[in-house]
Tab-separated table of C-alpha atoms in Angstrom:
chain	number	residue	atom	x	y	z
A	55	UNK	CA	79.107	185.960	273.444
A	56	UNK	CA	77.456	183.652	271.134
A	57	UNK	CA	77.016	185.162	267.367
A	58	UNK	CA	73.911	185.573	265.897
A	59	UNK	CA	72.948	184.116	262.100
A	60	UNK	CA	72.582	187.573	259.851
A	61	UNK	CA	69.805	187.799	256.761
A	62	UNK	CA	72.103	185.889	254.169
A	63	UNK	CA	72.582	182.829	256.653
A	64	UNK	CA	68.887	183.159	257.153
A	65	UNK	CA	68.055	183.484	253.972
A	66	UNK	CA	70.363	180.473	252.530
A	67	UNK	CA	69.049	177.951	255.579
A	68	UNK	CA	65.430	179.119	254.599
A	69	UNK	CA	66.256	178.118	250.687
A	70	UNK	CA	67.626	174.689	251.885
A	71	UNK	CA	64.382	173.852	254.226
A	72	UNK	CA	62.321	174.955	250.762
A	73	UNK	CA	64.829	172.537	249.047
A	74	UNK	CA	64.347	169.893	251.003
A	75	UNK	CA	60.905	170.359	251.376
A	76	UNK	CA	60.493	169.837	247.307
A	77	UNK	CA	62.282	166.796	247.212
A	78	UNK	CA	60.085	165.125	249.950
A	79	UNK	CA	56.839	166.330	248.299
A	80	UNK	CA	58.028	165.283	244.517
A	81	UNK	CA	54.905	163.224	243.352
A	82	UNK	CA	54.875	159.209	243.172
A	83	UNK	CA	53.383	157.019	240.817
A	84	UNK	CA	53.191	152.977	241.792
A	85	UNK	CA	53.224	150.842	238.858
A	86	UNK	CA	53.133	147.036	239.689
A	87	UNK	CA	54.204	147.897	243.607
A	88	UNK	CA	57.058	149.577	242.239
A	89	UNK	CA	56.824	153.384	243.598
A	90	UNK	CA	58.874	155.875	240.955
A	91	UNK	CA	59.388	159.550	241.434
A	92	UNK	CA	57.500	161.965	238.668
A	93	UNK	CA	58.856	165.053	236.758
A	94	UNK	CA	56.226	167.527	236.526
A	95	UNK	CA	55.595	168.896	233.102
A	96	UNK	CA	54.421	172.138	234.678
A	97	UNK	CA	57.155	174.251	235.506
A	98	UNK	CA	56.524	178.056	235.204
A	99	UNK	CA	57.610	180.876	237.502
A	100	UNK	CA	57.835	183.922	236.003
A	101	UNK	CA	56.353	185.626	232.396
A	102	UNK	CA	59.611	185.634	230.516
A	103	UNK	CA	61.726	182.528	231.054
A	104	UNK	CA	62.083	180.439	227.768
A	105	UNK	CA	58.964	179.498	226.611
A	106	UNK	CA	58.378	175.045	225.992
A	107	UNK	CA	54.633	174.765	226.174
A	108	UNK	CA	51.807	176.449	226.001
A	109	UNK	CA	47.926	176.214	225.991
A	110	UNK	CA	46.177	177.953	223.183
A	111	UNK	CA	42.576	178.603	223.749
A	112	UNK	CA	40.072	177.909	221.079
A	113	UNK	CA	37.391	179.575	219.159
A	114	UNK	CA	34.790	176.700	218.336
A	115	UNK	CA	31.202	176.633	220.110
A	116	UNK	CA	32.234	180.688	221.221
A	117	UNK	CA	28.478	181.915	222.490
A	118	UNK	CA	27.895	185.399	223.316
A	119	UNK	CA	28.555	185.884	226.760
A	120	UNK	CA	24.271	185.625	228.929
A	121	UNK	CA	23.070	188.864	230.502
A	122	UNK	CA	24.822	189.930	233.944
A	123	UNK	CA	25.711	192.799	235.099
A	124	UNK	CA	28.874	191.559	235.940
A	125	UNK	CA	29.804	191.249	232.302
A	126	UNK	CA	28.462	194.219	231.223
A	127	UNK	CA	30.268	196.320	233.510
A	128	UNK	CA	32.934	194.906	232.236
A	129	UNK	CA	33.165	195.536	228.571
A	130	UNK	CA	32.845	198.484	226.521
A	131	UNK	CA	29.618	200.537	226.093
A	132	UNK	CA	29.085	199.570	222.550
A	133	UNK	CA	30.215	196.191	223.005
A	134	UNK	CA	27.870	195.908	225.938
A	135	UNK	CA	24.897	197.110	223.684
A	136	UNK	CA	25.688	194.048	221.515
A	137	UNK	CA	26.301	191.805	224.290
A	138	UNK	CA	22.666	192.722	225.669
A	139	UNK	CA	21.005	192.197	222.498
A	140	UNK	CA	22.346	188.895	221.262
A	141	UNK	CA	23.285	187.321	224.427
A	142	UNK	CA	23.162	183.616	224.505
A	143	UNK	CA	23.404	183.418	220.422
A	144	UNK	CA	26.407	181.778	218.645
A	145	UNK	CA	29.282	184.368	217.957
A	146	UNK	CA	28.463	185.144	213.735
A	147	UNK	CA	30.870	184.445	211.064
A	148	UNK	CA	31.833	187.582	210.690
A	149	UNK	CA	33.580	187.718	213.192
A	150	UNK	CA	34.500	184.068	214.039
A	151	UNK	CA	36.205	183.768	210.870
A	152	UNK	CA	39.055	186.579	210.632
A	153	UNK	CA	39.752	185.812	213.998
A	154	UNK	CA	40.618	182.015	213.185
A	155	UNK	CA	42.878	182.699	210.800
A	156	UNK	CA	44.746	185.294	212.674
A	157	UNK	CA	44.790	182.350	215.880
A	158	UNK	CA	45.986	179.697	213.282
A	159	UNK	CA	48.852	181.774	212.594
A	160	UNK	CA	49.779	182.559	215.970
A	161	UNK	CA	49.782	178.759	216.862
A	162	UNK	CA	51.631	177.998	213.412
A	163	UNK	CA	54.427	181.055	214.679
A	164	UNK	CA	54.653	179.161	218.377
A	165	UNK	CA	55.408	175.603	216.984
A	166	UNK	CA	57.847	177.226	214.431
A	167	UNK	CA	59.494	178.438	217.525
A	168	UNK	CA	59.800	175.070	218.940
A	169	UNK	CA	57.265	175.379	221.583
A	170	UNK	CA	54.470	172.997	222.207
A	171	UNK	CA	50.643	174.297	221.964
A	172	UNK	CA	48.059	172.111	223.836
A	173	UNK	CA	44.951	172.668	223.210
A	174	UNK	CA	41.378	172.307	225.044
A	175	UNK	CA	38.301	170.554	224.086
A	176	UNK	CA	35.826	172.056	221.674
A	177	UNK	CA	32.331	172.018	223.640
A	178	UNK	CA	28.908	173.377	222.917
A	179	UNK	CA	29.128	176.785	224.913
A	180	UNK	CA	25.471	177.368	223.805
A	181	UNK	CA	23.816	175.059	226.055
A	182	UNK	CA	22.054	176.267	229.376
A	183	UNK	CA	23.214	174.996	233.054
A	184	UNK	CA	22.307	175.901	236.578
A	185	UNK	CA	23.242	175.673	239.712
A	186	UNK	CA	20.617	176.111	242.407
A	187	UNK	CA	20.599	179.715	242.278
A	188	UNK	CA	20.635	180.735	238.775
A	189	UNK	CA	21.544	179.238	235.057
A	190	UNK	CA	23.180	180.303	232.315
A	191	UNK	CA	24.346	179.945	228.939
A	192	UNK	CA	28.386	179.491	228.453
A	193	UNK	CA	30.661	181.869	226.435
A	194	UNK	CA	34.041	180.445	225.202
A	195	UNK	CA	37.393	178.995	225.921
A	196	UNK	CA	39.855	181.482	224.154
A	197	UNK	CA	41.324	182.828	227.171
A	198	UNK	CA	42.711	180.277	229.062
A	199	UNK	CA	44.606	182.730	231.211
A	200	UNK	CA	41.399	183.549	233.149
A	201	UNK	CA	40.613	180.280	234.431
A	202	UNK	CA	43.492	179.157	235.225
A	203	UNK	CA	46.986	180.242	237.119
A	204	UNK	CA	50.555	178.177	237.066
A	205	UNK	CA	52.553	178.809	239.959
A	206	UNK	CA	55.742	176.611	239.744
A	207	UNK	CA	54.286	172.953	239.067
A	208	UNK	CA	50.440	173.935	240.015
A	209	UNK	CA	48.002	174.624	237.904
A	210	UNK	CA	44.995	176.368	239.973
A	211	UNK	CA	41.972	176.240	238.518
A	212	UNK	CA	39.924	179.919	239.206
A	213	UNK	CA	36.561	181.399	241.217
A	214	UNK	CA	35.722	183.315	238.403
A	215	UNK	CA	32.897	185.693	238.722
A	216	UNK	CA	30.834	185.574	235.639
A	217	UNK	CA	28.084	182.667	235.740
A	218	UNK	CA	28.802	182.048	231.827
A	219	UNK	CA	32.507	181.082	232.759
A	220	UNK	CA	31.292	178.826	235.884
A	221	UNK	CA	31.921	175.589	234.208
A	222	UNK	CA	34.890	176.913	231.486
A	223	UNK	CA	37.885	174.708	232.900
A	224	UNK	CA	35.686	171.513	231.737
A	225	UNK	CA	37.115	171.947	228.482
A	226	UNK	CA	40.737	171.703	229.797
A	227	UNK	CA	39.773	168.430	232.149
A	228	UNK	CA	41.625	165.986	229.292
A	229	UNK	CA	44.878	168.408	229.181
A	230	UNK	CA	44.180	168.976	233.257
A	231	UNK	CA	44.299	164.985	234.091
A	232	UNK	CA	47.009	164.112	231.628
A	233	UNK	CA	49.835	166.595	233.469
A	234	UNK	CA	48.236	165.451	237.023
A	235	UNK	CA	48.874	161.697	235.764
A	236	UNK	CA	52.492	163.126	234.525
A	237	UNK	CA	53.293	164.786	238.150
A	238	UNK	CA	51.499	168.272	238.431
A	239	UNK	CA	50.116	169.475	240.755
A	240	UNK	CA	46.049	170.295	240.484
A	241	UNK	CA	43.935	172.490	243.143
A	242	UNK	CA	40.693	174.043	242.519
A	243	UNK	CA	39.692	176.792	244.470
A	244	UNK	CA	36.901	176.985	246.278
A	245	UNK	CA	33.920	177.000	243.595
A	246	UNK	CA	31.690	180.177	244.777
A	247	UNK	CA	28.162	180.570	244.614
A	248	UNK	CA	27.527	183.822	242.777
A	249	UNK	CA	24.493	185.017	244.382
A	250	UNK	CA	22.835	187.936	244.396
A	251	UNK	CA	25.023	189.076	247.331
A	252	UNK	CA	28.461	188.735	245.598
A	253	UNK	CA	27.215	191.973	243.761
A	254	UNK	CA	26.529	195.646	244.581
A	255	UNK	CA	23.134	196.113	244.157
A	256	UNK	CA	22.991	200.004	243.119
A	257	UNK	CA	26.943	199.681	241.428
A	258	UNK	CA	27.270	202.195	238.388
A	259	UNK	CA	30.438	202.824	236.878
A	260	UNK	CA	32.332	205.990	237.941
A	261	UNK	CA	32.183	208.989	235.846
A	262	UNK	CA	35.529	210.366	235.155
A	263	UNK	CA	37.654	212.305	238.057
A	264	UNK	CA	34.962	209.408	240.779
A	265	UNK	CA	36.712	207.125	243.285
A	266	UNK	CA	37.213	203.301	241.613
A	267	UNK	CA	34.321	201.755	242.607
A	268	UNK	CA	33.892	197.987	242.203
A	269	UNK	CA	30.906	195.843	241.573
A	270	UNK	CA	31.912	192.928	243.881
A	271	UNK	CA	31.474	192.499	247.250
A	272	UNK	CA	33.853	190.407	250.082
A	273	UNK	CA	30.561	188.139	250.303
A	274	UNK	CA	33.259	184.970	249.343
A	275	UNK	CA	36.476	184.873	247.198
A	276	UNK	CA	36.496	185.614	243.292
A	277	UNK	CA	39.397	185.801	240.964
A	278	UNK	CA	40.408	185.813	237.529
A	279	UNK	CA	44.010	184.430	236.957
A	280	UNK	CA	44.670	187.272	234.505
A	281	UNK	CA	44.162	189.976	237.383
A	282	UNK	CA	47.847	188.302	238.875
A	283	UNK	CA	50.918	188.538	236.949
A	284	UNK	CA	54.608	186.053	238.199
A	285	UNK	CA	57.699	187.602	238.718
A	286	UNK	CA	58.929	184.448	240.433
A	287	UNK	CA	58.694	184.766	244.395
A	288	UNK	CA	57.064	188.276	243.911
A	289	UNK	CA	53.167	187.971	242.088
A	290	UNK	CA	51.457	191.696	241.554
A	291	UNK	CA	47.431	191.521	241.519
A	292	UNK	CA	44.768	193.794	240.729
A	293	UNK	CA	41.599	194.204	242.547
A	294	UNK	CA	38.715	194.462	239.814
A	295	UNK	CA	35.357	193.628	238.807
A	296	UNK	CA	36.108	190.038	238.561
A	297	UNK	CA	38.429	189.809	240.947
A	298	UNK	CA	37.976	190.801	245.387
A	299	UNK	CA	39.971	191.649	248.145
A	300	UNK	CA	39.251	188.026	249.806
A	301	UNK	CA	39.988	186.470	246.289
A	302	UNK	CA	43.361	187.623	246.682
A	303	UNK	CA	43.626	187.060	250.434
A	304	UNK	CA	42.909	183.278	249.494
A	305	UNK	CA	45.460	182.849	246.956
A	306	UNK	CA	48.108	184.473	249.336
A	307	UNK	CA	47.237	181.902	252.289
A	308	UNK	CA	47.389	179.288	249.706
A	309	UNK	CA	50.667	179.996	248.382
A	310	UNK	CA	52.045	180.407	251.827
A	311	UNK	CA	55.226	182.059	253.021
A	312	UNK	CA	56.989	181.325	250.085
A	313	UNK	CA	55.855	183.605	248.329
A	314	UNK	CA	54.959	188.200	248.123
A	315	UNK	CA	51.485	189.205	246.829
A	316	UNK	CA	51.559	192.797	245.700
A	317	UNK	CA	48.756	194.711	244.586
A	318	UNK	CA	48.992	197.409	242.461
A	319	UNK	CA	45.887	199.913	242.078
A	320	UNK	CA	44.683	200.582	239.107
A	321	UNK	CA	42.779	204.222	237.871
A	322	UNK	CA	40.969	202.773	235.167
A	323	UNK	CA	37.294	203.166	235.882
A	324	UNK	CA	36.268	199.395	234.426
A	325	UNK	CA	39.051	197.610	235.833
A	326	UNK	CA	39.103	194.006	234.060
A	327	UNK	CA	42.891	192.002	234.235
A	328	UNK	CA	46.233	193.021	235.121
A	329	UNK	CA	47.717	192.430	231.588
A	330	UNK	CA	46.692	195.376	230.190
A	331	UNK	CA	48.022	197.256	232.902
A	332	UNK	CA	51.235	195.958	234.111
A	333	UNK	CA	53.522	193.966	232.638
A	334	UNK	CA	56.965	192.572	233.668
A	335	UNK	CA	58.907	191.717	230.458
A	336	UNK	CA	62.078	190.667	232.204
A	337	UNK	CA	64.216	191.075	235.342
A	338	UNK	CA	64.241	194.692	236.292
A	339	UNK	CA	61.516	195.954	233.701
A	340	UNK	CA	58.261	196.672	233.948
A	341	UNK	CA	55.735	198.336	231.187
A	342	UNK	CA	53.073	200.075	232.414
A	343	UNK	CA	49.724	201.883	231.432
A	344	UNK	CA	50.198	205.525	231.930
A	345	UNK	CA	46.501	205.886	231.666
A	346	UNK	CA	45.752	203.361	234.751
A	347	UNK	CA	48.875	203.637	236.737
A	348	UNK	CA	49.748	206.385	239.143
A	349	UNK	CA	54.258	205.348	239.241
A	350	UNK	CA	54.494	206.904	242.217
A	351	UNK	CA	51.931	204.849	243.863
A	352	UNK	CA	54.140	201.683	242.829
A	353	UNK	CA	54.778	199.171	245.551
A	354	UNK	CA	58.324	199.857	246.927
A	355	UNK	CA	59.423	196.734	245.511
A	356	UNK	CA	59.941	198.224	242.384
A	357	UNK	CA	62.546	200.909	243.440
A	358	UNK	CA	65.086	199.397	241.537
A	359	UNK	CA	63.466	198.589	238.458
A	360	UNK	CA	63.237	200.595	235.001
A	361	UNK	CA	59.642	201.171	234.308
A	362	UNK	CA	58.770	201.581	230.931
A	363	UNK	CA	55.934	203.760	230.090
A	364	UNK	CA	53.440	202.185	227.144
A	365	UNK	CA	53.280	204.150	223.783
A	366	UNK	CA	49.493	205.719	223.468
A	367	UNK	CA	47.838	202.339	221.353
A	368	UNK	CA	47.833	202.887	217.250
A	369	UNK	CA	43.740	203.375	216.832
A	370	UNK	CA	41.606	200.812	215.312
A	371	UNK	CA	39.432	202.108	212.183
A	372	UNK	CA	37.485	198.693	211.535
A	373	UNK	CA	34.023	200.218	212.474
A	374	UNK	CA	33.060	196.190	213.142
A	375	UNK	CA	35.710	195.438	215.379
A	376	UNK	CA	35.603	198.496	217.251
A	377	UNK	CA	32.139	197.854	218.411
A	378	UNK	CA	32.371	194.262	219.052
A	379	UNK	CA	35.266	194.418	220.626
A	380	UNK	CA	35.227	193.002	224.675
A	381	UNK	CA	38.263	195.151	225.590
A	382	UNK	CA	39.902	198.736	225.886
A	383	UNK	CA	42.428	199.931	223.705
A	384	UNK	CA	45.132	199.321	225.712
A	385	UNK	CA	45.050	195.625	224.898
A	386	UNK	CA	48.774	196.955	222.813
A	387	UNK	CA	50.189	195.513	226.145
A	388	UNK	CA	49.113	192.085	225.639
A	389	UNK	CA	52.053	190.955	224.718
A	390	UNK	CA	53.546	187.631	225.324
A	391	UNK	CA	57.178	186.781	226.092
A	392	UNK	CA	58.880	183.580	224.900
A	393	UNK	CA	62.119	184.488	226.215
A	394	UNK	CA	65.519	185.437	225.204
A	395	UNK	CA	63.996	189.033	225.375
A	396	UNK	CA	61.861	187.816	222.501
A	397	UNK	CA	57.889	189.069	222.614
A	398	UNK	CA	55.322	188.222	220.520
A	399	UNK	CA	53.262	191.851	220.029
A	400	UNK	CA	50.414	192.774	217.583
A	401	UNK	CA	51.646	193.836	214.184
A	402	UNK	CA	48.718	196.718	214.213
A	403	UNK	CA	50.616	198.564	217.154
A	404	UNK	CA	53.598	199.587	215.049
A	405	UNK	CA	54.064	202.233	218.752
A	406	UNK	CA	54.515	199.149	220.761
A	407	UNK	CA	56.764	197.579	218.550
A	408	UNK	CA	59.174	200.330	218.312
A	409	UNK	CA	59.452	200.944	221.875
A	410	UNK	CA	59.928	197.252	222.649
A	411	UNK	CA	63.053	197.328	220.428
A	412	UNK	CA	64.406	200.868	221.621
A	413	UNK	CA	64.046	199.033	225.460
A	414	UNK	CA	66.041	196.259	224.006
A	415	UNK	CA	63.836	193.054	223.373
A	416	UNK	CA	63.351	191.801	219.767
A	417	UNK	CA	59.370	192.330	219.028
A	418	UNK	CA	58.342	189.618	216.783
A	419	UNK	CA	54.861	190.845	214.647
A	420	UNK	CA	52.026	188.858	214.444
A	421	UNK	CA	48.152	189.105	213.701
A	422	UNK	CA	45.479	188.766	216.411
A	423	UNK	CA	43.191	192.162	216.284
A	424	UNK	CA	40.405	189.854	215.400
A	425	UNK	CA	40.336	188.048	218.754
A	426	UNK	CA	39.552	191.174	220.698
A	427	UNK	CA	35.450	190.321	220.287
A	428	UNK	CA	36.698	187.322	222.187
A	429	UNK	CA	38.029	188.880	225.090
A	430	UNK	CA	42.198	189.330	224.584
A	431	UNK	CA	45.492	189.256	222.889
A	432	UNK	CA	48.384	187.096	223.049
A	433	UNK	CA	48.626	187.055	226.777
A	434	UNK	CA	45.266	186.088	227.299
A	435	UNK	CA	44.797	183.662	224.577
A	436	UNK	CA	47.666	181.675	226.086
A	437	UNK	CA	48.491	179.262	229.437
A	438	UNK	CA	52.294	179.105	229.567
A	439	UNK	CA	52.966	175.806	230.994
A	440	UNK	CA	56.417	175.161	230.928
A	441	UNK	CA	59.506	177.904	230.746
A	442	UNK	CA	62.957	176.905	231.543
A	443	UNK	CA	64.187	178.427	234.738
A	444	UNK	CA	64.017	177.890	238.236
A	445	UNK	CA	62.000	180.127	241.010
A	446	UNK	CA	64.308	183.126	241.899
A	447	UNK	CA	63.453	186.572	243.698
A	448	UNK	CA	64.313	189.195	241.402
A	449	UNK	CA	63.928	191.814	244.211
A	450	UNK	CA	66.341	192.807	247.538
């Protein structure tokens, strides 16, 4: 009787075919009729390899973000009054300032670490543009997370669904071109309309104890790169208010067979980006929001793995920031791993940093509460493009 191949045969051929696959598609550049293989400088799998480079977004030209109710769903009630009232106007001083110094630090902390920071072009986020169904004024570049994902050695640039964030990946063309000329690879997805009939006409946010609702429709595929989070072959997403069903359906064709797209449902009643909610700081541990996340509703891929429930977030008393601010309080979370169990957390949440050491990583405290009118943390104010490792599944 002739014996059959079990799963580790299968699974080994499978990895050589992927294998082989790589080294046929590894990009060429001809210089004087001389054809020479490229190294990509994009190479990121997962969010806690060894951090090498990084984009850092950037506060110049930040405009408060134009009237939709996309946004305003979005953000907090008092932040949304603010929003409504000075929409289109340049952020003020007050606020713009503190938060600069508290990014120049961060970037000074990153290249003291050895890593590179890239950085995008400063552009005039104030001025209107229009597509043939609406127009708008811009908002900023400080989270380049949201426009932007990095599977492996692709960078894919985002649908996003707020019309003041249409053009926002203009300002990373220079740093997009110079690691496609270098080897990357560079896909856009399709660029959606954002008409009227992308949105729920009669949405409302649920009260508490309501059914998530959601203020998108399946009308054509949205995502922000911040509702999906890498754990190598394994990515977890998060249907929200910026981000569909058929968003993620796209980016799981796209990626292929290579690769598991979880989704993980979330309570909260604004739901706005995945890193606030769950976050895989190394093999085999996950922290999650006990406010959002239901751990028994978990996908079963996580059996095995310790999940680490997030401290309640140390309040903020800064009356200003409080108001102004474009997230929830949970943004404690948005931490950012450089490796070697080493995260980069906000010295404010003095919670967070004590359960990061009791789980075993080394919390390193820095300064970025002033970014929060600007729409994130340390997670979100970064692109990791580069961590030494190699794709791996981390789950049976």
């Amino acid at each position: 009787m002739r014996e059959g191949r079990g799963p580790g045969d299968q699974t080994a051929a499978a990895d050589r075919d992927t294998r082989a696959r790589a080294v046929e598609s590894l990009p060429l550049a001809t210089t004087g009729g001389a054809a020479r293989l490229l190294v990509s400088p994009v190479n990121s799998h997962n969010e806690w390899d060894p951090l090498e480079e990084v984009i850092v977004g950037r506060l110049d030209g930040a405009t408060i973000p134009s009237p939709h109710p996309v946004v305003t769903c979005n953000v907090p009630p008092w932040a949304a009054r603010f929003q409504r009232l000075a929409a289109g106007a340049r952020y003020p001083r007050v606020l713009l300032e503190p938060a600069q110094r508290e990014l120049d630090q961060f970037i000074h902390l990153l290249r003291s670490l050895g890593i590179t920071v890239t950085r995008p072009d400063a552009v005039d986020h104030k001025r209107r543009f229009a597509t043939p169904d609406w127009s708008s004024r811009g908002f900023c570049v400080t989270c380049p997370r949201d426009s932007m994902l990095v599977i492996g050695d692709e960078i894919i640039e985002t649908p996003m669904a707020w019309p003041c964030r249409y053009f926002e990946t203009h300002s990373y063309r220079a740093i997009l071109k110079d690691y496609f000329r270098r080897g990357a690879r560079w896909t856009a997805a399709p660029k959606p309309q954002l008409t009227d009939a992308l949105f729920e006409a009669d949405f409302r946010i649920p009260e508490a104890g309501e059914p998530v609702r959601h203020i998108l429709t399946e009308f054509e595929p949205v995502f922000d790169a911040a509702d999906f989070i890498r754990a190598g072959r394994d990515l977890f997403a998060m249907r929200s208010n910026v981000t569909n069903q058929t968003g993620i359906d796209w980016l799981r064709r796209h990626l292929g067979p290579g690769y598991r797209v979880h989704q993980i449902e979330s309570r909260c009643r604004t739901p706005m980006h995945i890193d606030t909610t769950f976050v895989p700081l190394s093999p085999g541990k996950v922290l999650v929001n006990p406010e959002y996340i239901d751990i028994d509703r978990l996908p079963d891929v996580l059996s095995s793995w310790d999940i680490l429930i997030a401290p309640e977030p140390t309040p903020v008393r800064e009356r200003l920031l409080s108001i102004t601010s474009l997230c929830g309080k949970w943004l404690s979370m948005n931490v950012l791993s450089i490796g070697d169990k080493r995260v980069i957390a906000e010295r404010h949440h003095t919670e967070m940093l004590r359960a990061l050491e009791k789980w075993g990583f080394e919390p390193i405290p820095c300064d970025l509460l002033h970014y929060a009118p600007f729409g994130g943390s340390f997670h979100c104010a970064t692109l990791d493009i580069r961590r030494r490792g190699t794709l791996e599944s981390y789950f049976d």
